[in-house]
């Protein structure tokens, strides 16, 4: 004789039936999937950024009692000549590094894709190798290359008849320009891979039709390849520009902003204000961070406004 159903059994059956519904299972899966990532974003990204807005109105060394100073940090920031000098260096890097990286990457990617050289796959790995290394390792390698006593650059110039003696390339006269080649060398490989993967998706029939009409490599590059991958180029340019504006690891390792601040950039200046030797002004550093945030947002807006955003379909 079967046992009669109780109220508890009915509730349990109702609960299990609710869990078996497709929509409920879908939302449970979505919540379980996004909660770790979204929780990490809230704790480690959004919350610290919101705190930095609050800190920018304080005078605080990170340990003692904070003092509310209102907009004094921002007023001092706009009167600080070192801020504008650092931003000038950022501007120089932004107009040199991204165009050079994009141009070199596009040319090499086109050659690897459309000219079948022996061992082209080996070249792809070779070009990508710098991206396996961290920015700090790349900077350390180039610091040895630039060394005046046993540097590779002076030795190479000596082989071709240009005697530099013990000239130190990270000295006062050339330090700012010497930072640019390591940044280009470290960034080209990644974008070669991006552009190669974009170019291989272009139908071969388009190139074959262009060949039948007598189009050379230059014509095919500017009339077929570049227009069809223009959205990829636009995103790559944006990422490079934003990375140059906010990045400072390369400069920190090579020169630490020296000599005498001659290579300082805004990210490194903010870092030294907050964590540098003899300086722990979290409030002022946060105010500089707010300026950097505005610059990044403005750069994104300008790129959306001026860079072409229309993809060409085939």
XYZ file of C-alpha atoms in Angstrom, residues 33-185:
153
model
C 28.861 32.189 -15.482
C 29.034 35.966 -15.166
C 29.089 36.361 -11.390
C 32.816 35.545 -10.901
C 33.932 37.820 -13.748
C 31.514 40.614 -12.902
C 32.327 40.329 -9.200
C 36.033 40.571 -9.958
C 35.397 43.616 -12.159
C 33.430 45.329 -9.398
C 36.002 44.586 -6.689
C 39.258 45.086 -8.589
C 38.340 47.659 -11.283
C 35.166 49.657 -10.744
C 35.435 50.079 -6.971
C 39.101 51.277 -7.038
C 38.272 53.694 -9.861
C 35.381 55.152 -7.909
C 37.624 55.437 -4.858
C 40.191 57.346 -6.910
C 37.533 59.950 -7.690
C 37.019 60.387 -3.946
C 40.766 60.439 -3.249
C 41.299 63.208 -5.815
C 39.594 65.650 -3.420
C 41.890 64.703 -0.522
C 45.407 65.325 0.648
C 46.436 61.858 1.799
C 49.649 59.861 1.980
C 47.840 56.525 2.060
C 48.524 55.923 5.768
C 47.623 58.919 7.896
C 44.377 60.790 8.307
C 43.131 62.221 4.984
C 42.360 65.921 4.683
C 39.652 67.235 2.380
C 41.093 69.906 0.055
C 38.326 70.227 -2.534
C 39.561 71.162 -6.010
C 43.033 72.245 -4.879
C 44.625 69.118 -6.381
C 43.099 69.923 -9.769
C 44.113 73.575 -9.591
C 47.679 72.611 -8.733
C 47.682 69.986 -11.503
C 46.838 72.535 -14.197
C 49.602 74.796 -12.881
C 52.153 71.968 -12.663
C 54.625 72.282 -15.584
C 55.781 68.690 -15.128
C 52.301 67.409 -15.975
C 52.303 69.219 -19.309
C 55.859 68.179 -20.067
C 54.890 64.539 -19.479
C 51.797 64.938 -21.670
C 54.005 66.393 -24.397
C 56.109 63.232 -24.318
C 52.934 61.139 -24.510
C 51.869 63.142 -27.552
C 55.223 62.531 -29.238
C 54.930 58.794 -28.640
C 51.315 58.766 -29.847
C 52.155 60.349 -33.216
C 55.184 58.111 -33.804
C 54.651 54.661 -32.293
C 51.112 53.693 -33.485
C 51.642 54.788 -37.138
C 54.990 52.985 -37.283
C 53.597 49.792 -35.747
C 50.553 49.781 -38.045
C 52.602 50.505 -41.190
C 55.280 47.891 -40.513
C 52.716 45.286 -39.439
C 50.567 45.828 -42.528
C 53.500 45.541 -44.928
C 54.905 42.407 -43.298
C 51.467 40.818 -42.970
C 50.738 41.465 -46.651
C 54.077 40.005 -47.687
C 53.582 36.900 -45.542
C 50.040 36.426 -46.856
C 50.398 37.153 -50.570
C 54.004 36.193 -51.310
C 54.674 32.536 -50.625
C 58.188 32.534 -49.207
C 59.891 29.405 -47.984
C 59.521 29.197 -44.239
C 56.900 31.942 -43.996
C 55.360 30.190 -40.977
C 58.756 30.383 -39.257
C 58.846 34.124 -39.932
C 55.416 34.503 -38.306
C 56.724 32.857 -35.135
C 59.899 34.944 -35.310
C 57.952 38.204 -35.612
C 55.616 37.221 -32.769
C 58.452 36.297 -30.425
C 58.754 39.749 -28.739
C 55.130 39.452 -27.611
C 55.997 36.338 -25.634
C 58.287 38.514 -23.537
C 57.022 40.984 -20.976
C 57.437 44.726 -21.466
C 60.040 44.801 -18.690
C 62.150 42.086 -20.346
C 62.007 43.902 -23.691
C 63.104 47.139 -22.034
C 65.987 45.377 -20.283
C 67.144 43.859 -23.582
C 67.161 47.267 -25.232
C 68.952 48.845 -22.294
C 71.853 46.465 -23.039
C 71.623 47.321 -26.745
C 71.873 51.035 -25.918
C 74.739 50.650 -23.445
C 77.711 52.841 -24.250
C 80.493 50.440 -23.209
C 79.355 47.052 -24.565
C 76.069 47.847 -26.313
C 75.103 46.081 -29.519
C 74.095 49.300 -31.283
C 77.492 50.980 -30.894
C 79.214 47.757 -31.944
C 77.065 47.494 -35.084
C 77.680 51.127 -36.006
C 81.396 50.525 -35.531
C 81.271 47.648 -38.023
C 79.875 49.942 -40.730
C 82.416 52.646 -40.028
C 80.497 54.915 -37.635
C 82.513 55.204 -34.454
C 80.354 56.282 -31.496
C 82.913 55.622 -28.778
C 81.183 55.162 -25.423
C 78.108 57.147 -26.436
C 75.196 56.248 -24.147
C 71.923 56.306 -26.073
C 69.786 56.724 -22.958
C 71.580 59.929 -22.090
C 70.182 63.421 -22.157
C 70.305 64.078 -25.910
C 68.792 60.881 -27.291
C 66.910 59.218 -24.417
C 63.448 60.393 -25.496
C 63.850 59.116 -29.053
C 65.573 55.934 -27.901
C 62.367 54.830 -26.171
C 60.470 54.628 -29.470
C 62.261 51.645 -31.179
C 61.699 49.191 -28.271
C 57.997 50.087 -28.221
C 57.706 49.498 -31.966
C 59.711 46.269 -31.863
